[in-house]
């Protein structure tokens, strides 16, 4: 997602170190201290404008959530949205999702959400897809035993690729939805901004849920 | 597939024991003797009117094919179509695909094709779906080591179910196609009668290829 540079972004991020973290490696192994209660931590890699992770944090107070976003202007929008909610179970991180094992200790995370990740359609960019085996390896490391991974996308090719890649890695599938919004899983579904826009146009949303 | 009873079906089947087998258990372990050449054997469970298996036998003379169908009238149509081709690498079987391990020895089969199987949509009929674990167990037994299974369907729910069931069974995916007719795999694809009819209406065809 590309957004225009926002002059208010940087001061807002700097003014809220209690809510948004720019050096996540400092908290490796100590993430529970950032939350009010010690409870399972779930992360979203690429939270975008934060709609999903904020709504999840509101819906599941018994879980701690971390939203990670690499783009400052985008993360700032999420921060702006999150601040009035004063959620004790939400933290935002402004950092590259590719370096997760620098930010989180082995087994520190309970679940990983990959929502509408960049599909990187060209074969030569396969290694950049967030379901490429090197990423799966990192998720396995930072996740608890039998930790869960949830993927949503509207991109058919990325979904086909992810089914293959995750199966080949040995991930055990718990749910496959080829048309999420017309499935039983729709009831519990929390949408991202992007998802809302695309599903309104009648586009299919795919979901895969599995565990290591 | 339901078809009207055909009075010519029974005499035709009886007249061609060289082409269609009604007691397949008699050939268990000795299927290669039914073919001109000893070469890998692939079976289609539920061949219907036989379009797929006949075209495959024509296209791949270096492979032996067996088409299995439980309905006499339907198998007779396949037989009628197959006879003029005099294919040395094709055999038809009139029998229940559920009893495969009574017909084939361990490791006798190289590949299993499941084309547009009955989706059995009701949960209480799950055990009848041809990708239910008890069927997968049978395929594993009759297949060679790392034997391949190929599934095609237009039924979204059956495909979702099969992705789950086959993954959970430990089958390694080699290809997932969520819109077969608009994929690279379309080039090599041999259609069934049913598939042709449905894809012409613009319906998506799903394909999964994997190995044990």
PDB file of N, CA and C in Angstrom, chain B residues 10 12 17-19 37 72 76 101 106 128 136 145 162 191-193 207:
ATOM      1  N   UNK B  10     -25.984 -54.633 -21.481  1.00  0.00           N
ATOM      2  CA  UNK B  10     -25.572 -55.926 -20.932  1.00  0.00           C
ATOM      3  C   UNK B  10     -24.951 -56.845 -21.990  1.00  0.00           C
ATOM      4  N   UNK B  12     -23.506 -56.044 -24.739  1.00  0.00           N
ATOM      5  CA  UNK B  12     -22.218 -55.477 -25.184  1.00  0.00           C
ATOM      6  C   UNK B  12     -21.108 -55.783 -24.178  1.00  0.00           C
ATOM      7  N   UNK B  17     -15.220 -59.391 -23.022  1.00  0.00           N
ATOM      8  CA  UNK B  17     -14.417 -59.649 -21.811  1.00  0.00           C
ATOM      9  C   UNK B  17     -12.940 -59.253 -21.995  1.00  0.00           C
ATOM     10  N   UNK B  18     -12.508 -59.081 -23.217  1.00  0.00           N
ATOM     11  CA  UNK B  18     -11.105 -58.650 -23.457  1.00  0.00           C
ATOM     12  C   UNK B  18     -10.906 -57.169 -23.107  1.00  0.00           C
ATOM     13  N   UNK B  19     -12.029 -56.437 -23.042  1.00  0.00           N
ATOM     14  CA  UNK B  19     -11.945 -54.976 -22.858  1.00  0.00           C
ATOM     15  C   UNK B  19     -12.529 -54.524 -21.525  1.00  0.00           C
ATOM     16  N   UNK B  37       1.911 -54.177 -23.098  1.00  0.00           N
ATOM     17  CA  UNK B  37       3.248 -53.900 -22.548  1.00  0.00           C
ATOM     18  C   UNK B  37       3.192 -53.706 -21.032  1.00  0.00           C
ATOM     19  N   UNK B  72     -23.580 -49.844 -14.731  1.00  0.00           N
ATOM     20  CA  UNK B  72     -23.467 -50.682 -15.932  1.00  0.00           C
ATOM     21  C   UNK B  72     -23.756 -49.886 -17.205  1.00  0.00           C
ATOM     22  N   UNK B  76     -21.067 -49.124 -20.080  1.00  0.00           N
ATOM     23  CA  UNK B  76     -21.330 -49.632 -21.437  1.00  0.00           C
ATOM     24  C   UNK B  76     -21.120 -48.540 -22.484  1.00  0.00           C
ATOM     25  N   UNK B 101      -8.810 -52.115  -2.847  1.00  0.00           N
ATOM     26  CA  UNK B 101      -7.767 -53.023  -2.344  1.00  0.00           C
ATOM     27  C   UNK B 101      -8.133 -54.497  -2.519  1.00  0.00           C
ATOM     28  N   UNK B 106      -0.720 -54.378  -3.419  1.00  0.00           N
ATOM     29  CA  UNK B 106       0.074 -53.270  -2.874  1.00  0.00           C
ATOM     30  C   UNK B 106       1.084 -52.785  -3.915  1.00  0.00           C
ATOM     31  N   UNK B 128     -18.289 -40.914   2.646  1.00  0.00           N
ATOM     32  CA  UNK B 128     -18.464 -41.397   1.272  1.00  0.00           C
ATOM     33  C   UNK B 128     -17.626 -40.613   0.262  1.00  0.00           C
ATOM     34  N   UNK B 136      -8.176 -42.477   1.192  1.00  0.00           N
ATOM     35  CA  UNK B 136      -6.768 -42.110   1.007  1.00  0.00           C
ATOM     36  C   UNK B 136      -5.858 -43.246   1.469  1.00  0.00           C
ATOM     37  N   UNK B 145       5.356 -46.440  -4.076  1.00  0.00           N
ATOM     38  CA  UNK B 145       5.899 -45.451  -3.139  1.00  0.00           C
ATOM     39  C   UNK B 145       5.912 -44.077  -3.817  1.00  0.00           C
ATOM     40  N   UNK B 162     -11.172 -31.553   0.321  1.00  0.00           N
ATOM     41  CA  UNK B 162     -10.075 -32.416  -0.138  1.00  0.00           C
ATOM     42  C   UNK B 162      -8.716 -31.817   0.183  1.00  0.00           C
ATOM     43  N   UNK B 191      -9.904 -33.126 -20.770  1.00  0.00           N
ATOM     44  CA  UNK B 191     -11.211 -32.882 -20.132  1.00  0.00           C
ATOM     45  C   UNK B 191     -12.063 -34.141 -20.019  1.00  0.00           C
ATOM     46  N   UNK B 192     -12.933 -34.168 -19.024  1.00  0.00           N
ATOM     47  CA  UNK B 192     -13.998 -35.171 -18.977  1.00  0.00           C
ATOM     48  C   UNK B 192     -15.214 -34.547 -19.680  1.00  0.00           C
ATOM     49  N   UNK B 193     -16.232 -35.360 -19.976  1.00  0.00           N
ATOM     50  CA  UNK B 193     -17.450 -34.819 -20.615  1.00  0.00           C
ATOM     51  C   UNK B 193     -18.062 -33.742 -19.727  1.00  0.00           C
ATOM     52  N   UNK B 207      -8.208 -28.063  -9.493  1.00  0.00           N
ATOM     53  CA  UNK B 207      -7.369 -29.262  -9.593  1.00  0.00           C
ATOM     54  C   UNK B 207      -6.327 -29.292  -8.474  1.00  0.00           C
TER      55      UNK B 207
END
